[in-house]
mmCIF file of C-alpha atoms in Angstrom:
data_model
loop_
_atom_site.group_PDB
_atom_site.id
_atom_site.type_symbol
_atom_site.label_atom_id
_atom_site.label_comp_id
_atom_site.label_asym_id
_atom_site.label_seq_id
_atom_site.Cartn_x
_atom_site.Cartn_y
_atom_site.Cartn_z
ATOM 1 C CA MET A 9 -80.679 -29.783 -8.216
ATOM 2 C CA GLY A 10 -82.113 -28.639 -5.306
ATOM 3 C CA PHE A 11 -84.903 -25.973 -4.648
ATOM 4 C CA LYS A 12 -82.816 -22.178 -3.771
ATOM 5 C CA ILE A 13 -85.737 -21.352 -0.642
ATOM 6 C CA ALA A 14 -85.215 -17.533 1.531
ATOM 7 C CA ILE A 15 -87.228 -17.328 4.900
ATOM 8 C CA ALA A 16 -88.454 -13.876 5.436
ATOM 9 C CA GLY A 17 -89.106 -13.584 9.284
ATOM 10 C CA ALA A 18 -86.269 -15.748 10.039
ATOM 11 C CA THR A 19 -85.114 -14.012 13.309
ATOM 12 C CA GLY A 20 -88.827 -14.653 14.438
ATOM 13 C CA ASN A 21 -89.905 -17.726 16.303
ATOM 14 C CA VAL A 22 -91.543 -19.294 13.678
ATOM 15 C CA GLY A 23 -88.586 -18.762 11.236
ATOM 16 C CA ARG A 24 -86.129 -20.204 13.939
ATOM 17 C CA GLU A 25 -88.461 -23.545 13.466
ATOM 18 C CA MET A 26 -88.846 -23.425 9.238
ATOM 19 C CA LEU A 27 -85.264 -22.979 8.867
ATOM 20 C CA ASN A 28 -84.947 -26.155 11.733
ATOM 21 C CA ILE A 29 -87.719 -28.356 9.947
ATOM 22 C CA LEU A 30 -86.563 -27.788 6.091
ATOM 23 C CA SER A 31 -83.393 -29.632 7.240
ATOM 24 C CA GLU A 32 -84.965 -32.357 9.669
ATOM 25 C CA ARG A 33 -87.376 -32.983 7.553
ATOM 26 C CA ALA A 34 -84.003 -33.051 4.440
ATOM 27 C CA PHE A 35 -86.373 -30.577 2.220
ATOM 28 C CA PRO A 36 -83.959 -30.798 -0.897
ATOM 29 C CA VAL A 37 -82.717 -27.006 -1.551
ATOM 30 C CA SER A 38 -79.447 -26.014 -2.746
ATOM 31 C CA GLU A 39 -79.524 -22.567 -1.026
ATOM 32 C CA VAL A 40 -81.517 -21.245 2.226
ATOM 33 C CA VAL A 41 -81.279 -17.880 3.125
ATOM 34 C CA ALA A 42 -82.355 -15.666 6.139
ATOM 35 C CA LEU A 43 -84.734 -13.115 5.914
ATOM 36 C CA ALA A 44 -85.350 -10.363 8.117
ATOM 37 C CA SER A 45 -85.769 -6.607 8.385
ATOM 38 C CA SER A 46 -82.972 -3.363 7.953
ATOM 39 C CA ARG A 47 -82.530 -3.777 12.353
ATOM 40 C CA SER A 48 -81.958 -8.012 12.316
ATOM 41 C CA VAL A 49 -79.231 -7.667 9.204
ATOM 42 C CA GLY A 50 -76.085 -9.320 10.338
ATOM 43 C CA THR A 51 -77.681 -11.979 12.698
ATOM 44 C CA GLU A 52 -76.993 -15.476 12.346
ATOM 45 C CA VAL A 53 -79.210 -18.245 12.574
ATOM 46 C CA SER A 54 -79.084 -21.849 12.308
ATOM 47 C CA PHE A 55 -80.067 -24.395 9.661
ATOM 48 C CA GLY A 56 -79.109 -27.497 10.440
ATOM 49 C CA ASP A 57 -75.215 -27.603 10.588
ATOM 50 C CA LYS A 58 -74.427 -24.165 9.112
ATOM 51 C CA THR A 59 -75.178 -20.876 10.964
ATOM 52 C CA LEU A 60 -76.972 -17.847 8.151
ATOM 53 C CA LYS A 61 -76.110 -14.558 7.858
ATOM 54 C CA VAL A 62 -79.188 -12.680 7.552
ATOM 55 C CA LYS A 63 -79.921 -9.868 5.244
ATOM 56 C CA ASN A 64 -82.285 -7.656 4.327
ATOM 57 C CA LEU A 65 -85.953 -8.139 3.327
ATOM 58 C CA GLU A 66 -86.456 -4.955 1.787
ATOM 59 C CA THR A 67 -83.200 -4.933 -0.741
ATOM 60 C CA TYR A 68 -82.978 -8.391 -1.873
ATOM 61 C CA ASP A 69 -83.187 -9.897 -5.397
ATOM 62 C CA PHE A 70 -85.784 -12.963 -5.836
ATOM 63 C CA SER A 71 -85.239 -13.043 -9.245
ATOM 64 C CA ASP A 72 -83.926 -16.787 -8.820
ATOM 65 C CA THR A 73 -85.562 -18.130 -5.046
ATOM 66 C CA ASP A 74 -88.120 -20.700 -5.525
ATOM 67 C CA ILE A 75 -89.580 -20.791 -2.095
ATOM 68 C CA CYS A 76 -89.885 -18.161 -0.061
ATOM 69 C CA LEU A 77 -91.451 -18.583 3.777
ATOM 70 C CA MET A 78 -93.396 -15.409 5.059
ATOM 71 C CA SER A 79 -93.148 -15.182 8.584
ATOM 72 C CA ALA A 80 -93.104 -11.432 9.496
ATOM 73 C CA GLY A 81 -96.357 -10.703 9.481
ATOM 74 C CA GLY A 82 -99.383 -8.884 8.023
ATOM 75 C CA ALA A 83 -98.783 -5.548 7.052
ATOM 76 C CA VAL A 84 -95.063 -7.074 5.812
ATOM 77 C CA SER A 85 -96.783 -10.337 4.179
ATOM 78 C CA LYS A 86 -99.360 -7.686 2.586
ATOM 79 C CA THR A 87 -96.625 -4.902 1.065
ATOM 80 C CA TRP A 88 -93.953 -7.341 -0.183
ATOM 81 C CA SER A 89 -95.584 -10.714 -1.352
ATOM 82 C CA PRO A 90 -97.280 -9.595 -3.881
ATOM 83 C CA ARG A 91 -93.708 -8.176 -4.789
ATOM 84 C CA ILE A 92 -92.095 -11.110 -4.534
ATOM 85 C CA GLY A 93 -95.142 -13.320 -6.356
ATOM 86 C CA ALA A 94 -94.205 -11.068 -9.249
ATOM 87 C CA GLN A 95 -90.817 -12.027 -9.334
ATOM 88 C CA GLY A 96 -91.629 -15.149 -10.568
ATOM 89 C CA CYS A 97 -90.932 -16.982 -6.660
ATOM 90 C CA ILE A 98 -94.253 -18.775 -4.142
ATOM 91 C CA VAL A 99 -94.680 -17.077 -0.908
ATOM 92 C CA ILE A 100 -96.087 -19.234 1.627
ATOM 93 C CA ASP A 101 -97.178 -16.577 3.584
ATOM 94 C CA ASN A 102 -97.625 -17.114 7.520
ATOM 95 C CA SER A 103 -99.367 -14.342 8.157
ATOM 96 C CA SER A 104 -103.619 -13.784 8.166
ATOM 97 C CA ALA A 105 -102.810 -11.819 4.990
ATOM 98 C CA TRP A 106 -103.376 -13.214 2.206
ATOM 99 C CA ARG A 107 -105.977 -16.069 4.092
ATOM 100 C CA TYR A 108 -109.228 -14.719 3.605
ATOM 101 C CA ASP A 109 -108.942 -13.029 -0.462
ATOM 102 C CA ALA A 110 -110.952 -15.719 -3.377
ATOM 103 C CA ASP A 111 -107.582 -15.577 -5.069
ATOM 104 C CA VAL A 112 -104.992 -17.380 -2.604
ATOM 105 C CA PRO A 113 -105.571 -20.560 -1.332
ATOM 106 C CA LEU A 114 -105.793 -21.267 2.336
ATOM 107 C CA ILE A 115 -104.250 -25.452 3.127
ATOM 108 C CA VAL A 116 -103.904 -27.577 5.278
ATOM 109 C CA PRO A 117 -102.208 -30.586 3.548
ATOM 110 C CA GLU A 118 -104.185 -33.620 5.582
ATOM 111 C CA VAL A 119 -107.225 -31.491 4.219
ATOM 112 C CA ASN A 120 -107.427 -29.121 1.301
ATOM 113 C CA PRO A 121 -104.570 -29.970 -1.398
ATOM 114 C CA ASP A 122 -106.787 -30.154 -3.909
ATOM 115 C CA ALA A 123 -106.826 -26.052 -3.219
ATOM 116 C CA ILE A 124 -103.485 -25.779 -4.127
ATOM 117 C CA ALA A 125 -103.414 -25.686 -8.215
ATOM 118 C CA MET A 126 -105.423 -22.573 -8.259
ATOM 119 C CA TYR A 127 -101.358 -20.696 -5.932
ATOM 120 C CA THR A 128 -101.277 -19.618 -9.529
ATOM 121 C CA ARG A 129 -103.404 -16.227 -10.126
ATOM 122 C CA ARG A 130 -101.504 -14.340 -7.084
ATOM 123 C CA ASN A 131 -97.864 -16.718 -7.005
ATOM 124 C CA ILE A 132 -99.299 -17.301 -2.642
ATOM 125 C CA ILE A 133 -100.443 -19.608 -1.152
ATOM 126 C CA ALA A 134 -102.199 -18.651 2.560
ATOM 127 C CA ASN A 135 -101.401 -20.671 5.876
ATOM 128 C CA PRO A 136 -103.926 -20.418 8.510
ATOM 129 C CA ASN A 137 -104.121 -19.467 11.672
ATOM 130 C CA CYS A 138 -102.564 -22.124 13.606
ATOM 131 C CA SER A 139 -106.023 -22.565 16.303
ATOM 132 C CA THR A 140 -107.339 -23.252 12.808
ATOM 133 C CA ALA A 141 -104.818 -25.609 11.484
ATOM 134 C CA GLN A 142 -104.801 -28.293 14.033
ATOM 135 C CA LEU A 143 -108.438 -27.910 13.899
ATOM 136 C CA VAL A 144 -109.312 -28.890 10.725
ATOM 137 C CA VAL A 145 -106.515 -31.806 10.573
ATOM 138 C CA ALA A 146 -109.093 -33.497 13.111
ATOM 139 C CA LEU A 147 -112.375 -32.984 11.599
ATOM 140 C CA LYS A 148 -111.727 -33.683 8.177
ATOM 141 C CA PRO A 149 -111.571 -37.443 8.641
ATOM 142 C CA LEU A 150 -114.709 -36.872 10.896
ATOM 143 C CA HIS A 151 -117.065 -34.408 8.472
ATOM 144 C CA ASP A 152 -115.969 -37.114 5.340
ATOM 145 C CA HIS A 153 -117.732 -39.430 7.455
ATOM 146 C CA ALA A 154 -120.540 -37.838 9.014
ATOM 147 C CA THR A 155 -121.331 -34.358 7.623
ATOM 148 C CA ILE A 156 -120.607 -31.684 10.444
ATOM 149 C CA LYS A 157 -123.317 -29.437 11.075
ATOM 150 C CA ARG A 158 -122.545 -27.120 13.946
ATOM 151 C CA LEU A 159 -119.060 -26.398 15.638
ATOM 152 C CA VAL A 160 -118.543 -24.762 19.492
ATOM 153 C CA ILE A 161 -114.991 -24.664 19.549
ATOM 154 C CA SER A 162 -112.981 -23.302 22.966
ATOM 155 C CA THR A 163 -109.547 -22.825 22.387
ATOM 156 C CA TYR A 164 -106.612 -23.041 25.490
ATOM 157 C CA GLN A 165 -103.898 -20.872 22.963
ATOM 158 C CA SER A 166 -100.007 -20.832 24.474
ATOM 159 C CA VAL A 167 -98.590 -17.273 24.792
ATOM 160 C CA SER A 168 -95.951 -18.178 21.769
ATOM 161 C CA GLY A 169 -98.774 -17.212 19.620
ATOM 162 C CA ALA A 170 -98.110 -14.048 20.335
ATOM 163 C CA GLY A 171 -94.457 -14.229 19.392
ATOM 164 C CA LYS A 172 -91.224 -13.837 21.760
ATOM 165 C CA ASP A 173 -92.182 -11.040 23.514
ATOM 166 C CA GLY A 174 -95.318 -13.460 24.828
ATOM 167 C CA MET A 175 -93.434 -16.283 26.414
ATOM 168 C CA ASP A 176 -90.778 -13.812 27.591
ATOM 169 C CA GLU A 177 -93.876 -11.758 29.230
ATOM 170 C CA LEU A 178 -94.959 -15.095 30.628
ATOM 171 C CA PHE A 179 -91.410 -16.003 31.833
ATOM 172 C CA ASN A 180 -91.012 -12.180 33.565
ATOM 173 C CA GLN A 181 -93.756 -12.446 35.358
ATOM 174 C CA THR A 182 -93.814 -15.657 36.605
ATOM 175 C CA ARG A 183 -90.201 -15.506 37.717
ATOM 176 C CA ALA A 184 -91.857 -12.093 39.455
ATOM 177 C CA VAL A 185 -94.248 -13.687 40.934
ATOM 178 C CA PHE A 186 -91.853 -16.867 43.200
ATOM 179 C CA VAL A 187 -89.483 -13.826 44.074
ATOM 180 C CA ALA A 188 -92.797 -11.187 45.096
ATOM 181 C CA ASP A 189 -91.309 -8.640 42.395
ATOM 182 C CA PRO A 190 -94.070 -5.923 41.819
ATOM 183 C CA VAL A 191 -95.643 -8.070 38.342
ATOM 184 C CA SER A 192 -96.351 -5.853 35.306
ATOM 185 C CA ASN A 193 -98.295 -6.784 32.166
ATOM 186 C CA LYS A 194 -97.217 -4.863 28.236
ATOM 187 C CA LYS A 195 -97.867 -7.878 25.627
ATOM 188 C CA PHE A 196 -101.497 -9.699 27.388
ATOM 189 C CA THR A 197 -103.853 -6.936 28.762
ATOM 190 C CA LYS A 198 -103.710 -8.536 31.340
ATOM 191 C CA ARG A 199 -101.299 -10.645 33.949
ATOM 192 C CA ILE A 200 -100.789 -14.403 32.240
ATOM 193 C CA ALA A 201 -98.857 -15.566 35.243
ATOM 194 C CA PHE A 202 -101.280 -17.559 36.555
ATOM 195 C CA ASN A 203 -103.800 -16.959 34.342
ATOM 196 C CA VAL A 204 -106.304 -17.395 32.126
ATOM 197 C CA ILE A 205 -107.441 -13.601 29.949
ATOM 198 C CA PRO A 206 -110.633 -14.674 27.267
ATOM 199 C CA HIS A 207 -108.811 -12.134 24.958
ATOM 200 C CA ILE A 208 -106.802 -12.849 21.649
ATOM 201 C CA ASP A 209 -106.802 -10.034 18.763
ATOM 202 C CA SER A 210 -108.283 -6.633 19.058
ATOM 203 C CA PHE A 211 -112.652 -7.129 19.735
ATOM 204 C CA MET A 212 -114.965 -6.492 17.397
ATOM 205 C CA GLU A 213 -118.453 -4.628 16.496
ATOM 206 C CA ASP A 214 -120.462 -8.097 17.077
ATOM 207 C CA GLY A 215 -118.245 -8.366 20.793
ATOM 208 C CA TYR A 216 -116.673 -11.425 18.574
ATOM 209 C CA THR A 217 -112.739 -11.274 18.570
ATOM 210 C CA LYS A 218 -110.434 -10.773 15.004
ATOM 211 C CA GLU A 219 -109.084 -14.256 16.306
ATOM 212 C CA GLU A 220 -111.970 -15.607 17.052
ATOM 213 C CA TRP A 221 -113.764 -14.265 14.284
ATOM 214 C CA LYS A 222 -110.452 -16.358 11.881
ATOM 215 C CA VAL A 223 -111.685 -19.840 13.255
ATOM 216 C CA LEU A 224 -115.354 -19.281 11.934
ATOM 217 C CA ALA A 225 -113.805 -17.258 8.548
ATOM 218 C CA GLU A 226 -110.557 -19.729 8.122
ATOM 219 C CA THR A 227 -112.611 -23.569 9.227
ATOM 220 C CA LYS A 228 -115.963 -22.648 6.817
ATOM 221 C CA LYS A 229 -113.259 -21.613 3.831
ATOM 222 C CA ILE A 230 -111.551 -24.743 3.994
ATOM 223 C CA LEU A 231 -113.528 -27.511 5.347
ATOM 224 C CA ASP A 232 -116.854 -26.705 4.564
ATOM 225 C CA PRO A 233 -118.936 -22.857 4.352
ATOM 226 C CA LYS A 234 -122.103 -24.551 5.105
ATOM 227 C CA ILE A 235 -120.639 -25.280 8.536
ATOM 228 C CA ARG A 236 -121.939 -22.999 11.550
ATOM 229 C CA VAL A 237 -119.186 -22.151 13.906
ATOM 230 C CA THR A 238 -118.401 -20.581 17.351
ATOM 231 C CA CYS A 239 -115.424 -19.698 19.459
ATOM 232 C CA THR A 240 -114.207 -19.012 21.877
ATOM 233 C CA ALA A 241 -110.618 -17.698 22.160
ATOM 234 C CA VAL A 242 -108.283 -17.529 25.538
ATOM 235 C CA ARG A 243 -105.385 -17.522 26.280
ATOM 236 C CA VAL A 244 -103.628 -19.474 29.291
ATOM 237 C CA PRO A 245 -100.657 -19.526 30.490
ATOM 238 C CA VAL A 246 -98.605 -22.406 28.032
ATOM 239 C CA PHE A 247 -94.889 -21.840 26.987
ATOM 240 C CA ILE A 248 -95.777 -24.360 23.324
ATOM 241 C CA GLY A 249 -98.501 -25.953 22.555
ATOM 242 C CA HIS A 250 -102.440 -24.440 21.715
ATOM 243 C CA SER A 251 -105.170 -26.961 23.549
ATOM 244 C CA GLU A 252 -108.859 -26.791 21.667
ATOM 245 C CA SER A 253 -112.524 -28.289 23.645
ATOM 246 C CA VAL A 254 -114.207 -29.098 20.438
ATOM 247 C CA ASN A 255 -118.381 -29.811 20.518
ATOM 248 C CA ILE A 256 -119.892 -31.595 17.030
ATOM 249 C CA GLU A 257 -122.937 -31.277 15.222
ATOM 250 C CA PHE A 258 -123.138 -34.295 12.557
ATOM 251 C CA GLU A 259 -126.224 -34.485 10.316
ATOM 252 C CA GLY A 260 -125.216 -37.865 10.279
ATOM 253 C CA GLU A 261 -124.831 -41.229 12.824
ATOM 254 C CA ILE A 262 -121.076 -41.049 14.622
ATOM 255 C CA SER A 263 -120.059 -43.323 17.824
ATOM 256 C CA ALA A 264 -117.194 -42.371 20.036
ATOM 257 C CA GLU A 265 -116.400 -45.001 19.064
ATOM 258 C CA THR A 266 -116.535 -44.938 15.261
ATOM 259 C CA ALA A 267 -114.902 -41.467 15.866
ATOM 260 C CA ARG A 268 -111.801 -42.634 16.780
ATOM 261 C CA ASP A 269 -111.180 -46.183 14.988
ATOM 262 C CA ILE A 270 -110.952 -42.693 11.781
ATOM 263 C CA LEU A 271 -108.902 -40.656 13.517
ATOM 264 C CA ARG A 272 -106.173 -43.276 14.087
ATOM 265 C CA ASP A 273 -106.067 -43.996 10.428
ATOM 266 C CA ALA A 274 -106.439 -40.333 9.415
ATOM 267 C CA PRO A 275 -102.883 -38.827 7.735
ATOM 268 C CA GLY A 276 -101.673 -36.306 10.504
ATOM 269 C CA CYS A 277 -103.411 -37.424 13.655
ATOM 270 C CA GLN A 278 -102.671 -39.077 16.687
ATOM 271 C CA VAL A 279 -105.598 -40.790 19.367
ATOM 272 C CA ILE A 280 -104.667 -40.304 22.861
ATOM 273 C CA ASP A 281 -107.691 -41.311 24.807
ATOM 274 C CA LYS A 282 -108.042 -43.698 27.667
ATOM 275 C CA HIS A 283 -109.912 -44.357 30.048
ATOM 276 C CA GLU A 284 -108.159 -43.135 33.073
ATOM 277 C CA ASP A 285 -106.230 -40.607 34.979
ATOM 278 C CA GLY A 286 -103.018 -39.113 32.572
ATOM 279 C CA GLY A 287 -104.673 -41.222 28.743
ATOM 280 C CA TYR A 288 -105.107 -37.640 27.480
ATOM 281 C CA ILE A 289 -103.121 -35.629 25.614
ATOM 282 C CA THR A 290 -101.364 -32.165 27.187
ATOM 283 C CA PRO A 291 -99.575 -29.160 25.673
ATOM 284 C CA TYR A 292 -96.184 -30.156 27.629
ATOM 285 C CA GLU A 293 -96.136 -33.082 26.108
ATOM 286 C CA CYS A 294 -97.176 -31.671 22.329
ATOM 287 C CA ALA A 295 -94.243 -29.474 22.486
ATOM 288 C CA GLY A 296 -92.188 -30.208 19.565
ATOM 289 C CA GLU A 297 -94.274 -32.852 17.938
ATOM 290 C CA ASP A 298 -95.613 -32.868 14.766
ATOM 291 C CA ALA A 299 -99.366 -34.754 15.529
ATOM 292 C CA THR A 300 -102.336 -33.789 15.731
ATOM 293 C CA PHE A 301 -102.867 -35.417 19.420
ATOM 294 C CA ILE A 302 -106.813 -35.715 19.920
ATOM 295 C CA SER A 303 -108.271 -37.300 23.274
ATOM 296 C CA ARG A 304 -111.855 -37.191 25.994
ATOM 297 C CA ILE A 305 -113.436 -38.328 22.359
ATOM 298 C CA ARG A 306 -117.366 -38.897 23.376
ATOM 299 C CA GLU A 307 -120.293 -38.609 23.008
ATOM 300 C CA ASP A 308 -122.524 -35.643 23.671
ATOM 301 C CA ALA A 309 -126.070 -37.305 24.305
ATOM 302 C CA THR A 310 -127.714 -33.289 24.419
ATOM 303 C CA VAL A 311 -128.125 -32.701 21.103
ATOM 304 C CA GLU A 312 -128.749 -35.642 17.889
ATOM 305 C CA ASN A 313 -125.452 -37.059 16.535
ATOM 306 C CA GLY A 314 -122.555 -35.185 18.864
ATOM 307 C CA LEU A 315 -119.354 -35.052 20.044
ATOM 308 C CA ASN A 316 -117.058 -33.656 22.253
ATOM 309 C CA ILE A 317 -113.125 -34.032 21.572
ATOM 310 C CA TRP A 318 -109.716 -32.391 22.608
ATOM 311 C CA VAL A 319 -107.176 -31.498 20.448
ATOM 312 C CA VAL A 320 -104.233 -31.007 20.872
ATOM 313 C CA ALA A 321 -100.542 -29.326 18.552
ATOM 314 C CA ASP A 322 -97.169 -27.785 18.544
ATOM 315 C CA ASN A 323 -98.910 -23.880 17.913
ATOM 316 C CA LEU A 324 -94.803 -23.805 17.004
ATOM 317 C CA ARG A 325 -94.846 -26.750 13.970
ATOM 318 C CA LYS A 326 -98.289 -27.642 13.088
ATOM 319 C CA GLY A 327 -99.796 -24.534 13.581
ATOM 320 C CA ALA A 328 -97.424 -22.342 12.025
ATOM 321 C CA ALA A 329 -94.022 -23.453 10.368
ATOM 322 C CA LEU A 330 -94.675 -27.520 10.329
ATOM 323 C CA ASN A 331 -98.007 -26.686 7.588
ATOM 324 C CA ALA A 332 -95.848 -24.511 5.721
ATOM 325 C CA ILE A 333 -92.610 -26.727 5.209
ATOM 326 C CA GLN A 334 -95.525 -29.964 3.984
ATOM 327 C CA ILE A 335 -97.296 -26.628 1.376
ATOM 328 C CA ALA A 336 -93.711 -26.737 0.455
ATOM 329 C CA GLU A 337 -93.089 -30.927 -0.339
ATOM 330 C CA LEU A 338 -97.190 -30.982 -1.886
ATOM 331 C CA LEU A 339 -95.785 -28.290 -4.441
ATOM 332 C CA LEU A 340 -92.769 -30.420 -4.723
ATOM 333 C CA ASN A 341 -95.097 -33.490 -4.322
ATOM 334 C CA ARG A 342 -97.337 -32.376 -7.035
ATOM 335 C CA ARG A 343 -94.654 -31.518 -9.176
ATOM 336 C CA LEU A 344 -96.025 -27.930 -9.279
ATOM 337 C CA ILE A 345 -92.488 -26.935 -9.077
ATOM 338 C CA LYS A 346 -88.916 -27.252 -10.980
ATOM 339 C CA PRO A 347 -85.904 -25.334 -9.800
ATOM 340 C CA ARG A 348 -85.333 -22.009 -12.018
ATOM 341 C CA LEU A 349 -82.141 -22.394 -11.289
ATOM 342 C CA ALA A 350 -81.885 -25.887 -13.815
ATOM 343 C CA ALA A 351 -84.152 -23.842 -15.542
#
């Protein structure tokens, strides 16, 4: 018997991608329920060859639902995830609401699958920030080999990370530039078309942004609290796909060739690294792909045991929807969950 799955936030970019990936990966479902706010009730979304009508999250009964994939934003998750979990339904949350809670596991299945066992404390599992997910997939096998001491990360994040409004703003501004119309910005603090913005999320007292802090805090929680991390997060005029330039300092020796060999064999990783024109990955090419791609692997001669790498992934998939489905698959594969309707 399959599992009854609810998608909260089913009308958003990530919610729709969750529905696509559930179908693509043939997740064993008995029923899929699309949920959103009251204003979206009746909206139709696709699940494989089926069409689902959206129901109201606030009036839905989760008592016979096995897993809720939550992609409705942090405020909604803070209110509803504990209520859903209390009804015996496991919540896999895509927002930042629960990532830093000591009683909630923050999971990337290729990196820290064993941490999932503690989900029973709240019946909530957190999905990491889209930038963190791809980052730790690439770093974990290297850390296991030579132990990472310090990371200097610069992210180049697509507008889809800001939702449909961000994608619409890039499209509308680009069109306005070409037809010489006035360019206005609402979603972003400055014009994004043909521009880059070194500002994602709100500013904190130390001058870093919340997005930069998320990468720091989540990398430590998932990978190793001893690693020193600094980050600069930049929004770029790309629709889908986040890129990262990562400078890594290790405790042990590691060469670029060794790193290449390790990453080629690592789960979830794909190395595209030729020293020639086009011998690297770009976000345009990674859109729609599940892998975390690594290119430009080279040694950093300015520090002892240093490397530079370029990491790219589809932020709507590995950075959000795919990782959530992989967490659900992990629950099944480790036999941590059984269909409630079969009980």
